[in-house]
Amino acid sequence: MSGEVVNIPAETVPVSHDVDVVVIGGGPAGVASAISAASNGARTLLIEQRGFLGGMGTVSLVPAFCPFTDKVKLITRGIGLELMERMKQACNPAYRQAHADAVDWVPIDPETLKRVCDEAVLEQGVELLYHTFVYDVLLSDDRRRIEGIVVVNKSGRSVVRCRYAIDATGDADIAAKAGAPFQKGGEQGELQPGSMCYLLANVDRSRFNRYLAESGDNSQLAQTVERAIADGALPEGRKLVSGLAWVNDYLVGVNFGHVFGIDGTRAEDLTRGAIEGRRLVERQAQFFRAYVPGFEQAHVVATGEQVGIRETRRIQGDYVLTAEDFMQARSFADDIARNSYYIDIHLANSKGKMTFTHLKPGESHGVPYRILLPAGIDNLWVPGRAASSDRAAQGSLRVMPNCLAMGQAAGTAAALALQDGGGSRGIAVDALQRTLVQQGAWLGEAEALQ
């Protein structure tokens, strides 16, 4: 960037929408927010920069849903579970048979998920606006409330008036524009790397399974990766193909490898991530064809529209969820969800190490309502990976089932706030919890008994 600036003339823009709740971002947190806000009586507009919903599972082809259980029981229920089950039922018979009872690591069929999300939000009366970016926010005189947002799309620039807003961008874009405080990355500003996920067709699952069975301990593929790195066929870095999700016996989603130094809040970095990511995918595809039985004729049919992003901003909320909260499996009086996904922090460079910290099977911690509330703003919620947490806790909280659960809570809270005309901090949390439980969420055994 040159540092040169220009003055843009003032412009009178039309009001294109006037709604109760505007949700920005159509990933899991945004979809669940919009469904829950609308189903609880709020006139809701969902804005998404692309032409479809689904977030990382459709935009970036993340190949599978993370677990919905604590390895003993379902803990993510409600809208999130319903959407996953709808996707399963909309897939072909072979897929439905293979994954009928699965709730952990369920493969994502991205085109089916796009269609299911469309239908799920439209059924509740949500208004959709695709291919649209948020350019700015309009704040009240005291700068504590968002009164509208300025959007830009092919129709031009316009204003969406709103009573409440939900920032489901994943990057806290709206909160940051509104002046809410946030943190980003580690102590040195380091960020977890991105991953360019992709779909491989023309593969032979049965042949691949026979190859895995040869080792008897599921280490065969990891050993093959290490051999390819030693041969120079793969770059240094991630030595584990953490995601092979079989959509069917000839189509598999792949999450493998890293693109380092990507800040998902910078267009320049996303551009570099896209270019480097596609180069890495081609190198990986060559590796699979040369080294892995069953992949000899593998063909790349799609790469993510955007490199997958694990970490950018984290808001400073009314409470900061910590790694200690995770490790102690703490519950809170204002819990709106439960989480048991392990702390999963990916190496910031090719020489680093990945960090994994697990809870015991059957254990989970509470997700308090306060982490959705950005400091200084009274009518904004931030569900999803940008919720208020320390970096370690974010490494657990960021996955899709948690985003779906936080989104359901945010949308429900917005609808409750609308009913009494108050702000995000003025709602009765016990009423929010009762509504969530009535609408399928699970907040723990004690809450379930009430």
mmCIF file of C-alpha atoms in Angstrom, residues 110-262:
data_model
loop_
_atom_site.group_PDB
_atom_site.id
_atom_site.type_symbol
_atom_site.label_atom_id
_atom_site.label_comp_id
_atom_site.label_asym_id
_atom_site.label_seq_id
_atom_site.Cartn_x
_atom_site.Cartn_y
_atom_site.Cartn_z
ATOM 1 C CA PRO A 110 -20.990 -29.106 0.402
ATOM 2 C CA GLU A 111 -23.545 -28.700 -2.368
ATOM 3 C CA THR A 112 -26.194 -30.455 -0.311
ATOM 4 C CA LEU A 113 -25.364 -28.350 2.742
ATOM 5 C CA LYS A 114 -25.737 -25.148 0.712
ATOM 6 C CA ARG A 115 -29.234 -26.140 -0.369
ATOM 7 C CA VAL A 116 -30.255 -27.327 3.100
ATOM 8 C CA CYS A 117 -29.162 -24.035 4.669
ATOM 9 C CA ASP A 118 -31.095 -22.038 2.055
ATOM 10 C CA GLU A 119 -34.247 -23.978 2.808
ATOM 11 C CA ALA A 120 -33.841 -23.925 6.584
ATOM 12 C CA VAL A 121 -33.573 -20.143 6.848
ATOM 13 C CA LEU A 122 -36.257 -19.400 4.265
ATOM 14 C CA GLU A 123 -38.722 -21.698 6.045
ATOM 15 C CA GLN A 124 -38.533 -19.419 9.091
ATOM 16 C CA GLY A 125 -39.150 -16.272 7.048
ATOM 17 C CA VAL A 126 -35.572 -15.020 7.126
ATOM 18 C CA GLU A 127 -34.809 -12.540 4.359
ATOM 19 C CA LEU A 128 -31.566 -13.346 2.554
ATOM 20 C CA LEU A 129 -29.148 -10.965 0.870
ATOM 21 C CA TYR A 130 -26.224 -12.651 -0.892
ATOM 22 C CA HIS A 131 -23.222 -11.142 -2.676
ATOM 23 C CA THR A 132 -23.135 -8.288 -0.175
ATOM 24 C CA PHE A 133 -20.386 -6.772 1.994
ATOM 25 C CA VAL A 134 -20.779 -4.566 5.041
ATOM 26 C CA TYR A 135 -18.971 -1.295 4.381
ATOM 27 C CA ASP A 136 -19.578 0.491 7.676
ATOM 28 C CA VAL A 137 -21.735 0.674 10.804
ATOM 29 C CA LEU A 138 -23.987 3.505 11.947
ATOM 30 C CA LEU A 139 -23.791 4.141 15.686
ATOM 31 C CA SER A 140 -26.004 6.035 18.111
ATOM 32 C CA ASP A 141 -24.784 9.385 19.448
ATOM 33 C CA ASP A 142 -23.329 7.705 22.539
ATOM 34 C CA ARG A 143 -21.724 5.050 20.281
ATOM 35 C CA ARG A 144 -23.193 2.232 22.363
ATOM 36 C CA ARG A 145 -25.778 0.975 19.876
ATOM 37 C CA ILE A 146 -25.650 -0.051 16.234
ATOM 38 C CA GLU A 147 -28.525 1.700 14.481
ATOM 39 C CA GLY A 148 -27.737 0.405 11.028
ATOM 40 C CA ILE A 149 -25.096 -0.890 8.683
ATOM 41 C CA VAL A 150 -23.940 0.332 5.285
ATOM 42 C CA VAL A 151 -23.822 -2.444 2.714
ATOM 43 C CA VAL A 152 -22.316 -2.621 -0.766
ATOM 44 C CA ASN A 153 -23.315 -4.951 -3.578
ATOM 45 C CA LYS A 154 -24.137 -4.942 -7.289
ATOM 46 C CA SER A 155 -27.178 -2.789 -6.540
ATOM 47 C CA GLY A 156 -24.947 -0.079 -5.077
ATOM 48 C CA ARG A 157 -24.517 1.229 -1.559
ATOM 49 C CA SER A 158 -27.423 1.300 0.886
ATOM 50 C CA VAL A 159 -28.313 1.311 4.571
ATOM 51 C CA VAL A 160 -29.891 -1.514 6.554
ATOM 52 C CA ARG A 161 -31.618 -0.128 9.633
ATOM 53 C CA CYS A 162 -31.800 -2.493 12.583
ATOM 54 C CA ARG A 163 -32.704 -2.668 16.241
ATOM 55 C CA TYR A 164 -30.219 -5.455 16.944
ATOM 56 C CA ALA A 165 -27.197 -6.885 15.152
ATOM 57 C CA ILE A 166 -25.413 -10.230 15.260
ATOM 58 C CA ASP A 167 -21.817 -10.317 14.060
ATOM 59 C CA ALA A 168 -21.314 -13.821 12.706
ATOM 60 C CA THR A 169 -18.466 -12.874 10.375
ATOM 61 C CA GLY A 170 -16.039 -15.112 12.276
ATOM 62 C CA ASP A 171 -13.569 -12.226 12.292
ATOM 63 C CA ALA A 172 -15.560 -9.801 14.495
ATOM 64 C CA ASP A 173 -15.658 -7.394 11.537
ATOM 65 C CA ILE A 174 -18.778 -5.587 12.739
ATOM 66 C CA ALA A 175 -17.661 -5.399 16.356
ATOM 67 C CA ALA A 176 -14.316 -3.984 15.247
ATOM 68 C CA LYS A 177 -15.993 -1.395 13.015
ATOM 69 C CA ALA A 178 -18.176 -0.416 15.983
ATOM 70 C CA GLY A 179 -15.090 0.183 18.121
ATOM 71 C CA ALA A 180 -15.335 -2.870 20.375
ATOM 72 C CA PRO A 181 -11.980 -3.981 21.828
ATOM 73 C CA PHE A 182 -10.443 -7.241 20.627
ATOM 74 C CA GLN A 183 -7.308 -9.374 20.647
ATOM 75 C CA LYS A 184 -5.733 -11.143 17.710
ATOM 76 C CA GLY A 185 -3.428 -14.148 17.744
ATOM 77 C CA GLY A 186 -0.734 -14.982 20.246
ATOM 78 C CA GLU A 187 1.642 -12.881 22.312
ATOM 79 C CA GLN A 188 3.821 -12.208 19.279
ATOM 80 C CA GLY A 189 0.843 -11.690 16.997
ATOM 81 C CA GLU A 190 1.220 -15.179 15.544
ATOM 82 C CA LEU A 191 -1.861 -16.775 14.033
ATOM 83 C CA GLN A 192 -2.777 -20.375 13.413
ATOM 84 C CA PRO A 193 -2.206 -21.226 9.751
ATOM 85 C CA GLY A 194 -4.865 -21.545 7.122
ATOM 86 C CA SER A 195 -5.649 -24.739 5.211
ATOM 87 C CA MET A 196 -6.795 -25.081 1.626
ATOM 88 C CA CYS A 197 -9.221 -28.011 1.707
ATOM 89 C CA TYR A 198 -10.421 -29.766 -1.414
ATOM 90 C CA LEU A 199 -12.400 -32.623 -2.953
ATOM 91 C CA LEU A 200 -10.759 -35.558 -4.725
ATOM 92 C CA ALA A 201 -12.803 -37.694 -7.109
ATOM 93 C CA ASN A 202 -12.043 -40.962 -8.874
ATOM 94 C CA VAL A 203 -10.580 -42.573 -5.767
ATOM 95 C CA ASP A 204 -11.026 -46.170 -4.615
ATOM 96 C CA ARG A 205 -11.998 -46.377 -0.965
ATOM 97 C CA SER A 206 -11.863 -50.158 -0.682
ATOM 98 C CA ARG A 207 -8.299 -50.261 -2.054
ATOM 99 C CA PHE A 208 -7.315 -47.436 0.314
ATOM 100 C CA ASN A 209 -8.801 -49.303 3.295
ATOM 101 C CA ARG A 210 -6.790 -52.418 2.431
ATOM 102 C CA TYR A 211 -3.643 -50.288 2.398
ATOM 103 C CA LEU A 212 -4.484 -48.872 5.855
ATOM 104 C CA ALA A 213 -5.140 -52.354 7.205
ATOM 105 C CA GLU A 214 -1.633 -53.459 6.317
ATOM 106 C CA SER A 215 -0.163 -51.640 9.340
ATOM 107 C CA GLY A 216 -2.846 -52.722 11.785
ATOM 108 C CA ASP A 217 -2.412 -49.547 13.871
ATOM 109 C CA ASN A 218 -3.669 -46.756 11.590
ATOM 110 C CA SER A 219 -0.125 -45.379 11.259
ATOM 111 C CA GLN A 220 0.346 -46.340 7.649
ATOM 112 C CA LEU A 221 -0.694 -43.016 6.136
ATOM 113 C CA ALA A 222 1.358 -40.958 8.614
ATOM 114 C CA GLN A 223 4.424 -43.030 7.786
ATOM 115 C CA THR A 224 3.771 -42.515 4.081
ATOM 116 C CA VAL A 225 3.540 -38.749 4.598
ATOM 117 C CA GLU A 226 6.850 -38.698 6.478
ATOM 118 C CA ARG A 227 8.477 -40.690 3.690
ATOM 119 C CA ALA A 228 7.149 -38.237 1.090
ATOM 120 C CA ILE A 229 8.512 -35.287 3.082
ATOM 121 C CA ALA A 230 11.913 -36.997 3.286
ATOM 122 C CA ASP A 231 11.753 -37.600 -0.489
ATOM 123 C CA GLY A 232 10.923 -33.933 -1.116
ATOM 124 C CA ALA A 233 7.519 -34.796 -2.555
ATOM 125 C CA LEU A 234 5.805 -32.830 0.230
ATOM 126 C CA PRO A 235 6.974 -29.694 2.039
ATOM 127 C CA GLU A 236 8.026 -29.635 5.680
ATOM 128 C CA GLY A 237 5.174 -29.101 8.107
ATOM 129 C CA ARG A 238 2.057 -31.026 8.926
ATOM 130 C CA LYS A 239 2.771 -34.748 9.009
ATOM 131 C CA LEU A 240 -0.801 -35.924 9.490
ATOM 132 C CA VAL A 241 -3.691 -36.015 7.051
ATOM 133 C CA SER A 242 -6.150 -35.014 9.765
ATOM 134 C CA GLY A 243 -9.162 -34.939 7.516
ATOM 135 C CA LEU A 244 -10.186 -37.553 4.973
ATOM 136 C CA ALA A 245 -13.974 -37.462 4.916
ATOM 137 C CA TRP A 246 -15.546 -39.882 2.468
ATOM 138 C CA VAL A 247 -18.666 -38.412 0.875
ATOM 139 C CA ASN A 248 -18.945 -41.718 -0.969
ATOM 140 C CA ASP A 249 -16.605 -44.490 -2.110
ATOM 141 C CA TYR A 250 -15.186 -42.437 -4.994
ATOM 142 C CA LEU A 251 -15.266 -38.874 -3.554
ATOM 143 C CA VAL A 252 -13.326 -37.701 -0.519
ATOM 144 C CA GLY A 253 -12.848 -34.356 1.187
ATOM 145 C CA VAL A 254 -9.289 -33.566 2.257
ATOM 146 C CA ASN A 255 -7.934 -31.339 5.033
ATOM 147 C CA PHE A 256 -4.152 -31.627 4.883
ATOM 148 C CA GLY A 257 -1.297 -29.172 5.089
ATOM 149 C CA HIS A 258 -0.967 -25.541 6.077
ATOM 150 C CA VAL A 259 -0.579 -22.140 4.495
ATOM 151 C CA PHE A 260 1.396 -20.063 6.991
ATOM 152 C CA GLY A 261 1.298 -16.371 7.861
ATOM 153 C CA ILE A 262 -2.272 -15.735 6.728
#
